[in-house]
Short mmCIF file of C-alpha atoms in Angstrom, two decimals:
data_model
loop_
_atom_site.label_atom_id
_atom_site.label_comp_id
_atom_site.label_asym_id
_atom_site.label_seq_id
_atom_site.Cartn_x
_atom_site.Cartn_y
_atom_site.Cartn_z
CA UNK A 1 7.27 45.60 26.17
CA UNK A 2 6.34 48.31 28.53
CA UNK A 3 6.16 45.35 31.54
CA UNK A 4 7.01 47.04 34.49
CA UNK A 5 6.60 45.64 38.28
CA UNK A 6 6.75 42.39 39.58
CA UNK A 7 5.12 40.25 36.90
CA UNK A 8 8.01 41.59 34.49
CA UNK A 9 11.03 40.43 37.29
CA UNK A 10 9.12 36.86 37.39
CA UNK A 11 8.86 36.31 34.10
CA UNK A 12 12.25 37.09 33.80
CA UNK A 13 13.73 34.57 35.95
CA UNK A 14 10.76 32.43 34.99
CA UNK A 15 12.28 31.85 31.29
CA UNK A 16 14.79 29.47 32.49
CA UNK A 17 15.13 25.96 31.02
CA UNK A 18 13.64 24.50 33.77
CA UNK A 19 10.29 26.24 33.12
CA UNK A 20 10.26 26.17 29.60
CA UNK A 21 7.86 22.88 29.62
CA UNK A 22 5.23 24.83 32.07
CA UNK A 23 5.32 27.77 30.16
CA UNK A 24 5.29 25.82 26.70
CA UNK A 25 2.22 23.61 28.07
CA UNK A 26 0.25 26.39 29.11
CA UNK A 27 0.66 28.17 25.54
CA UNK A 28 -0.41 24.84 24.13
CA UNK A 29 -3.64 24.52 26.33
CA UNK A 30 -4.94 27.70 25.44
CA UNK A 31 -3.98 27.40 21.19
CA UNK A 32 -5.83 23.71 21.95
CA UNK A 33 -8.80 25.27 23.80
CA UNK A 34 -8.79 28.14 21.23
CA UNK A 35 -9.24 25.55 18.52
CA UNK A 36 -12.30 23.80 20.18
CA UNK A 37 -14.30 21.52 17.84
CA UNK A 38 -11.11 22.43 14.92
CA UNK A 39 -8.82 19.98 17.11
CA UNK A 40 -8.98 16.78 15.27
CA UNK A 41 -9.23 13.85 17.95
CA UNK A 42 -7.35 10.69 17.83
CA UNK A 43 -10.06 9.10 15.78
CA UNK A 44 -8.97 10.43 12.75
CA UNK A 45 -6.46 9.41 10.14
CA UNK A 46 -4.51 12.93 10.45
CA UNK A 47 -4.12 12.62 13.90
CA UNK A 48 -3.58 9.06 13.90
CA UNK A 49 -0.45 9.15 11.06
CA UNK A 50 1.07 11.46 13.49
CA UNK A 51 0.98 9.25 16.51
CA UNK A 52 2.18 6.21 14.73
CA UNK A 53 5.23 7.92 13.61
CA UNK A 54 5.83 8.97 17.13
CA UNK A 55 5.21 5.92 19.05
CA UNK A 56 7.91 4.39 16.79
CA UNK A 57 10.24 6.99 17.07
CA UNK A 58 10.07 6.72 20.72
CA UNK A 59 10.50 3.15 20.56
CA UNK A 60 14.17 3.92 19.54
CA UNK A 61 14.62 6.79 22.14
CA UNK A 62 12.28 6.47 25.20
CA UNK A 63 12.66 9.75 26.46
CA UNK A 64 11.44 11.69 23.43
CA UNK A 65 8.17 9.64 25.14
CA UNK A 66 7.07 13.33 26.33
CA UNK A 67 6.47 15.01 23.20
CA UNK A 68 3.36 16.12 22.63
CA UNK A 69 1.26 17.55 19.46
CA UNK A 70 -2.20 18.05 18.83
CA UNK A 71 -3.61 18.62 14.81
CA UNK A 72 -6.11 21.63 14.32
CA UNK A 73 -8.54 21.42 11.14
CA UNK A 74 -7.23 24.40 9.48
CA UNK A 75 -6.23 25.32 6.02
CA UNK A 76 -3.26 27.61 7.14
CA UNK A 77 0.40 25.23 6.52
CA UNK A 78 1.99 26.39 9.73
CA UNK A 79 2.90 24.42 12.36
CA UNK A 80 3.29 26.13 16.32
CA UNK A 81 6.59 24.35 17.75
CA UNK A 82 6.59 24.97 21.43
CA UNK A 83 8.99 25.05 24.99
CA UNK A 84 9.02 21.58 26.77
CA UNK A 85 7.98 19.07 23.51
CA UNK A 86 4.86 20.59 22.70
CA UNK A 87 3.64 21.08 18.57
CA UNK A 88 0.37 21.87 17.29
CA UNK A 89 -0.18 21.15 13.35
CA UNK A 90 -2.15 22.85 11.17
CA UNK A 91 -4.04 20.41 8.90
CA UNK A 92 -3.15 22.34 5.38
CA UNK A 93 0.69 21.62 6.26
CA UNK A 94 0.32 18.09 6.66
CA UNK A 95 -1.77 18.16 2.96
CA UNK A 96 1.04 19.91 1.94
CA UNK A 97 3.83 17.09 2.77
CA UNK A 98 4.13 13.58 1.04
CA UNK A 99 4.68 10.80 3.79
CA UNK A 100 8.91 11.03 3.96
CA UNK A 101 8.80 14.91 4.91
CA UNK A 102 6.15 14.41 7.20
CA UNK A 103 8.14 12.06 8.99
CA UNK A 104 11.51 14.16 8.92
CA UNK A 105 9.35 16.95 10.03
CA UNK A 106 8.17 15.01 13.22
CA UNK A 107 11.31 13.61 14.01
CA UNK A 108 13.17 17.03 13.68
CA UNK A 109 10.31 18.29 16.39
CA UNK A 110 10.71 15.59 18.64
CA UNK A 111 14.33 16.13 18.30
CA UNK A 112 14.28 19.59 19.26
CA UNK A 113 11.44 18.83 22.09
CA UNK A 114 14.97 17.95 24.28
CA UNK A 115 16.78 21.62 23.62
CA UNK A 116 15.98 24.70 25.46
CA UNK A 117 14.12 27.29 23.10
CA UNK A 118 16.10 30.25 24.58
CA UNK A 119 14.69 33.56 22.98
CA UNK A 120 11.24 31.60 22.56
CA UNK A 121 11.12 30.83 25.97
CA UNK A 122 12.08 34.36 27.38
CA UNK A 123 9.26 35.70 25.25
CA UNK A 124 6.93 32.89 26.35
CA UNK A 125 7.01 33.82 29.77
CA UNK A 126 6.82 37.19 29.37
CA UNK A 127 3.51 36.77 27.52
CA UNK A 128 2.10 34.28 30.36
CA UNK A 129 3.15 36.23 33.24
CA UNK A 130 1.73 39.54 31.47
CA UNK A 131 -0.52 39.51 29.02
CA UNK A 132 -2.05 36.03 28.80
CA UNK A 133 -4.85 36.89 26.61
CA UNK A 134 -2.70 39.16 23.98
CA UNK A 135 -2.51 36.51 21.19
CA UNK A 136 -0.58 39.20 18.88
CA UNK A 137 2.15 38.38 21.88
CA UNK A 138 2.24 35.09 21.27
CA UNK A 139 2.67 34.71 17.51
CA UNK A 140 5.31 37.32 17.82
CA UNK A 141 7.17 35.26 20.11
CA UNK A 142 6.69 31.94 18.47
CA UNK A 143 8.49 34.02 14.81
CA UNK A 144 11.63 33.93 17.12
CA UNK A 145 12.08 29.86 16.81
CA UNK A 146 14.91 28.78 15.67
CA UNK A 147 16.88 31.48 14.45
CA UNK A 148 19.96 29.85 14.49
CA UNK A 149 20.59 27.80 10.86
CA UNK A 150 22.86 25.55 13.06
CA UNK A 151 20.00 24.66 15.72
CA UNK A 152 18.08 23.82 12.37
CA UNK A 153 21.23 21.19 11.55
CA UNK A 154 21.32 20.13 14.75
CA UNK A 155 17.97 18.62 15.03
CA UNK A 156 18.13 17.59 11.66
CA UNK A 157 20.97 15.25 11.98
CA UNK A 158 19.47 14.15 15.23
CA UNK A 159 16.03 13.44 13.28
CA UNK A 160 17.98 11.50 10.59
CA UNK A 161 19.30 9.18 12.94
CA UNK A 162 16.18 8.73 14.75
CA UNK A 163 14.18 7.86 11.66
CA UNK A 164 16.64 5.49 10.38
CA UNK A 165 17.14 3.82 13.75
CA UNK A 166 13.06 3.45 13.17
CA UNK A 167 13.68 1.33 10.19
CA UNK A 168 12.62 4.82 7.98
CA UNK A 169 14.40 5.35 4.65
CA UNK A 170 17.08 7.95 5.76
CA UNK A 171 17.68 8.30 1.74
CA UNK A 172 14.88 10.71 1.14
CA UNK A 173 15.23 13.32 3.98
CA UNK A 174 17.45 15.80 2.14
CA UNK A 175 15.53 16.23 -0.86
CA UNK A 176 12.31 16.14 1.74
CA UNK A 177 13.77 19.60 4.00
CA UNK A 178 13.54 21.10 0.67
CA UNK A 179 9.93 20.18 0.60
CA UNK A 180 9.35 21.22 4.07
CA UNK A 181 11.05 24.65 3.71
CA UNK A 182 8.56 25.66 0.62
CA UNK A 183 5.61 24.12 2.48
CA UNK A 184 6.75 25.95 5.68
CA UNK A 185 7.95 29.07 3.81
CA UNK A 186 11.29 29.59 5.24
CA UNK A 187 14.48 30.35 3.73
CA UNK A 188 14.57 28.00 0.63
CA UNK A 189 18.46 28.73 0.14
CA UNK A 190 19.64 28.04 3.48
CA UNK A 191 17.09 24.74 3.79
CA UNK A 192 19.10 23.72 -0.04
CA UNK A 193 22.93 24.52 2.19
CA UNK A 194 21.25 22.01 5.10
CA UNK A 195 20.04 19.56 2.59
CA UNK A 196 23.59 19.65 1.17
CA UNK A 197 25.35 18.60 4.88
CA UNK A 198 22.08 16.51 5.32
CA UNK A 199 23.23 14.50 2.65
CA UNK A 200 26.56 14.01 3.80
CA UNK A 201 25.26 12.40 6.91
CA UNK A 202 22.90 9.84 5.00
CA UNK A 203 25.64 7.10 4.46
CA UNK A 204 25.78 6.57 8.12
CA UNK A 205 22.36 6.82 8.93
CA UNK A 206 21.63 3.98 6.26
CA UNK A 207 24.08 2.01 8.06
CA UNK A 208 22.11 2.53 11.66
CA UNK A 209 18.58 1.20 9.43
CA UNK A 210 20.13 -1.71 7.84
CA UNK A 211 21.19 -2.68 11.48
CA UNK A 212 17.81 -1.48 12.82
CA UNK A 213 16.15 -3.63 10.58
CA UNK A 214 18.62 -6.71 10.40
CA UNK A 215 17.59 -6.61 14.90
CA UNK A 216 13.96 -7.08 13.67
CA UNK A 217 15.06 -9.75 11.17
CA UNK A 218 16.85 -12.12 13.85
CA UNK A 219 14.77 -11.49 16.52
CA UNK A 220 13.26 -15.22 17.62
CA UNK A 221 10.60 -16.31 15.74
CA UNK A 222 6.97 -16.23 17.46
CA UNK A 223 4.09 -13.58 17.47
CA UNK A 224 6.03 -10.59 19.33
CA UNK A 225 8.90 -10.73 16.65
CA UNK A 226 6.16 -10.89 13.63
CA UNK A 227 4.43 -7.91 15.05
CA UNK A 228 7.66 -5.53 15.37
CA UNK A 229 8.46 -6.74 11.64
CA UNK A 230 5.15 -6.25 10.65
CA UNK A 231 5.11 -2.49 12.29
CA UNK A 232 8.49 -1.67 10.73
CA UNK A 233 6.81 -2.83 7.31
CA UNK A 234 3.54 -0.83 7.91
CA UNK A 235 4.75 2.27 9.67
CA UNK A 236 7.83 3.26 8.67
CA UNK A 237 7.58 1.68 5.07
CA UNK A 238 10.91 -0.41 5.58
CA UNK A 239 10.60 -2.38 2.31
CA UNK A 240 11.91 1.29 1.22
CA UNK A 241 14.43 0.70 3.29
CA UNK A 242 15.64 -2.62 2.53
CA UNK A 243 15.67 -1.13 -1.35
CA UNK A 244 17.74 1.76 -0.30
CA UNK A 245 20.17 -0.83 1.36
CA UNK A 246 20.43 -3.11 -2.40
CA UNK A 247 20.89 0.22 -4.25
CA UNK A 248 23.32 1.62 -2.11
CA UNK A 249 25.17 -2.01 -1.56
CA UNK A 250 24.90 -2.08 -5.50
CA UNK A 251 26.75 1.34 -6.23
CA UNK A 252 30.25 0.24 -5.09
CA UNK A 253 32.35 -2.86 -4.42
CA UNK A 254 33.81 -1.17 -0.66
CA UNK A 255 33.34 -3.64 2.32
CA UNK A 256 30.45 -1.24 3.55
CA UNK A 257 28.62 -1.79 0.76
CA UNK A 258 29.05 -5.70 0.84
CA UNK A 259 27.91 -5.73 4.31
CA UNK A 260 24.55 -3.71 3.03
CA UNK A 261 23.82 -6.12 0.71
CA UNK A 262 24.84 -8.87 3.39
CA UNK A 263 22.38 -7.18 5.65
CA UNK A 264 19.68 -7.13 2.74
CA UNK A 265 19.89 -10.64 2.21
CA UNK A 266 19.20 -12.09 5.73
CA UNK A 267 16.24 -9.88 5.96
CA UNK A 268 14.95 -10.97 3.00
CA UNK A 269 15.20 -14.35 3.94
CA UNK A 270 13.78 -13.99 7.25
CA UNK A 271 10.73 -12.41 5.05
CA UNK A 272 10.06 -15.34 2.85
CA UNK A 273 10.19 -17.62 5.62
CA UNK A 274 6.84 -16.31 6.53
CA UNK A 275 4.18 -16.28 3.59
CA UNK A 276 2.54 -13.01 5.54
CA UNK A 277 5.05 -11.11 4.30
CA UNK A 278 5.37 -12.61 0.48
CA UNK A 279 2.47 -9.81 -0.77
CA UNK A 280 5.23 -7.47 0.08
CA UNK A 281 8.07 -9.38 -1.66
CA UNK A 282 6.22 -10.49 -4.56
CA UNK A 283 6.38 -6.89 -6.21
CA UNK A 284 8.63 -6.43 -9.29
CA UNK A 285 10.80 -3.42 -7.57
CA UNK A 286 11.40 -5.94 -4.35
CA UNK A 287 12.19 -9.16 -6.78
CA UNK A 288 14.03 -7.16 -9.05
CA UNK A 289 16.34 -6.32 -5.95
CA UNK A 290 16.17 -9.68 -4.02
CA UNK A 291 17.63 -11.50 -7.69
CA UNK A 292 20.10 -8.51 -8.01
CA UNK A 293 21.16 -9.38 -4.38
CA UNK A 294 21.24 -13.24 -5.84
CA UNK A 295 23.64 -12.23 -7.68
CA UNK A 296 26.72 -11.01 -5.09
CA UNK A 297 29.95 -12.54 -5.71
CA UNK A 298 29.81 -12.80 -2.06
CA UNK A 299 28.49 -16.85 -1.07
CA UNK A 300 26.91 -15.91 2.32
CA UNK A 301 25.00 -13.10 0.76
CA UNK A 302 24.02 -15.18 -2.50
CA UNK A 303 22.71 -17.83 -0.47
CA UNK A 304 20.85 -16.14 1.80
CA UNK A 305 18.96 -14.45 -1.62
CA UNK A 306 18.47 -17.61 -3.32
CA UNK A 307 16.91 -19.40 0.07
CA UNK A 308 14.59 -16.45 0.25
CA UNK A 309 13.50 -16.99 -3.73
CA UNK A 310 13.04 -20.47 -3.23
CA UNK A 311 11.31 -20.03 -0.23
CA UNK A 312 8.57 -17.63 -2.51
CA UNK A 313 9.02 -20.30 -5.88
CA UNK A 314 7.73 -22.79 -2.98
CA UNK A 315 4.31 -20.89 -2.90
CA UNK A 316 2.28 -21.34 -5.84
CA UNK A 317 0.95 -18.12 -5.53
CA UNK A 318 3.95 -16.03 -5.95
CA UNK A 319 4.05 -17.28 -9.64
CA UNK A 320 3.51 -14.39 -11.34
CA UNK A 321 6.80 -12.72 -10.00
CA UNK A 322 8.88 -14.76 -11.41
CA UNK A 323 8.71 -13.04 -14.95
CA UNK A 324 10.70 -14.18 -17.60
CA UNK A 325 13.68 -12.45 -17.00
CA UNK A 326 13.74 -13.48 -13.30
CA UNK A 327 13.69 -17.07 -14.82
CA UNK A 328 16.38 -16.51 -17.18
CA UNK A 329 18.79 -14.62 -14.10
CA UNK A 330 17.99 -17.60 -11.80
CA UNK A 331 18.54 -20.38 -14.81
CA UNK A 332 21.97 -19.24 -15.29
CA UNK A 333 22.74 -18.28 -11.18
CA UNK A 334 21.90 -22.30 -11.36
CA UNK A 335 25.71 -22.58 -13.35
CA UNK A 336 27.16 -19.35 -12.39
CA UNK A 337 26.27 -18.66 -8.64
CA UNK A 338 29.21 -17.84 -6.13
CA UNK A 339 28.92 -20.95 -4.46
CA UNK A 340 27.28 -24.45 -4.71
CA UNK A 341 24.39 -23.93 -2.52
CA UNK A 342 23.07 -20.72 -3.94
CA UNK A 343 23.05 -22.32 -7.35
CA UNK A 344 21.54 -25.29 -5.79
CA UNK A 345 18.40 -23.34 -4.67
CA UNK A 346 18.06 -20.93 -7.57
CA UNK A 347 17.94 -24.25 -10.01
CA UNK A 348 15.55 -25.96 -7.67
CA UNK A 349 13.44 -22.42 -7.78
CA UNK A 350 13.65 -22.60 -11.36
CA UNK A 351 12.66 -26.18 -11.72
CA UNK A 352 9.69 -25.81 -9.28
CA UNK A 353 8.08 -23.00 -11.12
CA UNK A 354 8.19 -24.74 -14.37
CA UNK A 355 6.95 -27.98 -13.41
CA UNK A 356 4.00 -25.94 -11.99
CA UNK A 357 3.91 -24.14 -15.89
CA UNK A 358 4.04 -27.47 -17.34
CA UNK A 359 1.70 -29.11 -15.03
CA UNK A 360 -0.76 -25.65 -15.77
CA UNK A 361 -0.35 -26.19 -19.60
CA UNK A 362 -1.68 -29.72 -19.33
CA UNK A 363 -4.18 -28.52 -17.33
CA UNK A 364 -5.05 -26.66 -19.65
CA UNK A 365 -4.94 -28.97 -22.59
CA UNK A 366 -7.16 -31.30 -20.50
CA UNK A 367 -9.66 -28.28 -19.89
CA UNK A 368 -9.78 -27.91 -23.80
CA UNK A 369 -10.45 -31.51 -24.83
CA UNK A 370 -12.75 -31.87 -22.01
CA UNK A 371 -14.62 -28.55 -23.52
CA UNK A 372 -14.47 -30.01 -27.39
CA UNK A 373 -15.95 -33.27 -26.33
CA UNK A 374 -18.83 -31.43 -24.11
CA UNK A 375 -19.05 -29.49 -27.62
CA UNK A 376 -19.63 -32.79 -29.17
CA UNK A 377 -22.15 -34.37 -26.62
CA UNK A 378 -23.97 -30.76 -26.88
CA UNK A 379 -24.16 -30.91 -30.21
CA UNK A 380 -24.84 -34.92 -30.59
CA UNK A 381 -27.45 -33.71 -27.96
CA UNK A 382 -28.79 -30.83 -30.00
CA UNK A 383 -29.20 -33.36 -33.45
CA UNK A 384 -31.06 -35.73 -31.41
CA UNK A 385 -33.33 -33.63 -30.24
CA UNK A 386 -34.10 -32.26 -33.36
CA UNK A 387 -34.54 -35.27 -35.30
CA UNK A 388 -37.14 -36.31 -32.59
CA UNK A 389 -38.94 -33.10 -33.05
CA UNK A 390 -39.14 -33.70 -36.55
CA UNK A 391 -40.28 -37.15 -36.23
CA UNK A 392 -43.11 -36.10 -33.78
CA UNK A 393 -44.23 -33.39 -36.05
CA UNK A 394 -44.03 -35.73 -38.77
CA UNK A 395 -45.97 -38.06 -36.81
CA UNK A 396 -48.64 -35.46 -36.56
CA UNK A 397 -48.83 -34.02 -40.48
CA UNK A 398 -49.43 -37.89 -41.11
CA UNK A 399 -52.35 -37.98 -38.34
CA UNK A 400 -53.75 -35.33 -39.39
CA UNK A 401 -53.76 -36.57 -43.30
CA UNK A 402 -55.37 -39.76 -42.18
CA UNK A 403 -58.11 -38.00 -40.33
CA UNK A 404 -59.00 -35.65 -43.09
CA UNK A 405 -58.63 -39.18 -45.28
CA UNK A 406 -61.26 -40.66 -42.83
CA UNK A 407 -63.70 -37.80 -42.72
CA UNK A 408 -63.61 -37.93 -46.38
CA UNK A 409 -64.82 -41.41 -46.88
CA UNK A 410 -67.22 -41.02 -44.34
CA UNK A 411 -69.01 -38.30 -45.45
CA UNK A 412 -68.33 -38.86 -49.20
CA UNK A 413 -71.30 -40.98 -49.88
CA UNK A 414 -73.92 -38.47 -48.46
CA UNK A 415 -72.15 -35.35 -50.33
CA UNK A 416 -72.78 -37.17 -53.54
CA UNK A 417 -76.20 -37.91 -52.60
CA UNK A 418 -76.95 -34.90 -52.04
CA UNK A 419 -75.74 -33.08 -55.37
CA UNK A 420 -77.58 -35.75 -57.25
CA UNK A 421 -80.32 -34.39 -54.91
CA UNK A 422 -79.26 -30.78 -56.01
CA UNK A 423 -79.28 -31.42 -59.54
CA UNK A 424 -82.47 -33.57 -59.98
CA UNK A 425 -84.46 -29.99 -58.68
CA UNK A 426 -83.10 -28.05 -61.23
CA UNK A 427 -84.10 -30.46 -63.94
CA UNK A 428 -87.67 -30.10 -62.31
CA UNK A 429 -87.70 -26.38 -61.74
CA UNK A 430 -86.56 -26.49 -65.56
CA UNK A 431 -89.47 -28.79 -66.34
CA UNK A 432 -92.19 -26.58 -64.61
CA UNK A 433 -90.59 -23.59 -66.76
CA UNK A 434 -90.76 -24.89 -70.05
#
């Protein structure tokens, strides 16, 4: 770089690991104070996605607490990863980016927030110590990130595990570092080889979120444990999760899979114990799953299901759930279930819905004769009232006949007098002519 001097020898010995935050801080100041007005503040829905995802994160791993990030209004889809656990998004990435690979993408930065950035960090500090205003520097230093495909992996697998010990769906990430790699424009064949070993590491992460999640599910009950559920449910979308778990418990018949659907059943449970949580159970993909879980040849699991859907056929509001073909599953789980008490509650569900259809039909029927025999008083109502109207104005034609009768005779006697009047001066004007 044509450093020569003292300031080159510093920043030398200054790119060691234990400088890399200072050095990686001060970069991020002046992108930050570059930005001005552009940096979103937490106040907005951008920045505030963002900050969700890491405050659970670092729920599950404390000392990721550090990381930092800010989000610049920008349409560029880059995003400045930094020494020491600092990031600073660019808005058009994160427009970019469905919800899944926005959360792998976080989680991979926090994850590699706790290596040293090496080459980054050498070319950091030689930038601060010597040219702190040549921004060309900088963005020429920040193009050596990551160079190595296995530092990508690395944090990767790391991020995987963090999101699923956040209750995230770990299922989606390797299709999702596809995503991120076109958004991102890196190399899309070596982000396909990484979502291959991504993949391989899925089964295990799925295992660390059904436990994550099962933790939440038997924590005691009271306010503190509804709010971490409700978080889980809100932030990290675990009714994804607990989906993931029935598909992937569904898909074989090995004792891992038995103990995902095992899993899948107490939470469930613990979810219709609480009617705050029924809005989320009441859809047809989660009812569809909870009667499929019903349906284990496994009692502990099947009775765990069928408590949980007679828990919801107890609410009258969860009704329209329970479709037909729910009905006819839980009608014959009644006979067929793997043990008594499973088929005890699915026939009770059964039976409590339709006394609720019956008692609705009578309703109903009740409702329609009480409506035909309003019709009838209406119309009784109506006739009445007409036949009164006609009487009145009948009343009046016959008034009015006997008044013109009246004025008749009363003034009959003086209209004849007066045409005999009439007709006795003709005769005399005839006279006086002839």
């Amino acid at each position: 770089l044509g450093i020569a001097g003292a300031a080159g020898t510093v920043a030398l010995f200054a790119a060691g690991p234990g400088y890399e935050k200072q050095l990686g801080k001060a970069c991020f100041e002046r992108q930050v104070e570059a930005a001005g007005r552009m940096a979103i503040n937490g106040n907005e829905e951008s920045h505030k996605r963002i900050a969700r995802v890491q405050e659970r994160l670092v729920a599950v791993e404390p000392k990721l607490g550090a990381w930092t990030f800010a989000m610049v209004q920008s349409e560029q889809r880059t995003l400045l990863s930094l020494p020491g656990g600092f990031a600073i998004f660019h808005s058009g990435l994160q427009e970019e980016l469905d919800d899944p690979a926005l959360d792998l993408l976080i989680a991979r930065e926090m994850a590699l927030s706790q290596s040293s950035r090496g080459i980054l960090a050498l070319a950091l500090a030689l930038a601060h110590a010597a040219l702190p205003s040549a921004e060309w520097l900088l963005e020429a230093a920040t193009t050596q990130l990551h160079t190595s495909s296995a530092t990508w992996l690395a944090a990767e697998g790391t991020a995987l595990s963090l999101l699923a010990r956040g209750c995230f769906d770990p299922t989606e990430a390797p299709a999702r570092l596809q995503q991120i790699s076109r958004a991102c424009g890196s190399d899309a064949d070596d982000a396909l080889r990484r979502a291959g070993l991504l993949a391989a590491l899925v089964p295990a992460a799925l295992d660390e979120a059904g436990a994550a999640l099962s933790a939440l599910a038997a924590a005691p009950a009271g306010p503190e444990g509804s709010a971490a559920m409700l978080l889980a449910l809100r932030d990290a979308r675990a009714t994804v999760t607990l989906l993931s778990m029935v598909d992937a418990g569904e898909a074989s018949d090995s004792p891992r899979a038995a103990r995902l659907l095992e899993q899948a059943a107490l939470i469930f449970e613990k979810l219709a114990s609480e009617k705050m949580y029924h809005p989320l159970l009441t859809h047809a993909q989660a009812m569809t799953s909870l009667v499929s879980v019903a349906c284990s040849p496994a009692p502990a699991t099947a009775e765990s299901a069928c408590s949980a859907l007679l828990q919801l056929a107890g609410d009258e509001a969860n009704d329209h759930a329970f479709q037909s073909s729910e009905l006819a599953i839980l009608t014959d789980l009644a006979l067929s279930a793997s043990s008594e008490t499973a088929g005890a509650a699915a026939g009770e569900a059964v039976a409590q819905i339709r006394a609720r259809h019956r008692q609705r039909k009578l309703t109903l029927k009740e409702k329609n004769t009480q409506a035909r025999q309003l019709r009838l008083q209406t119309d009784a109502h109506l006739a009445a009232k007409k036949q009164v109207q006609a009487q009145a104005a009948k009343n009046i034609f016959n008034e009015a006949q006997e008044h013109r009768q009246y004025i008749s005779d009363w003034l009959g006697p003086l209209t004849r007098k007066k045409k005999a009047i009439a007709e006795k001066a003709a005769l005399a004007a005839a006279g006086l002519q002839d």
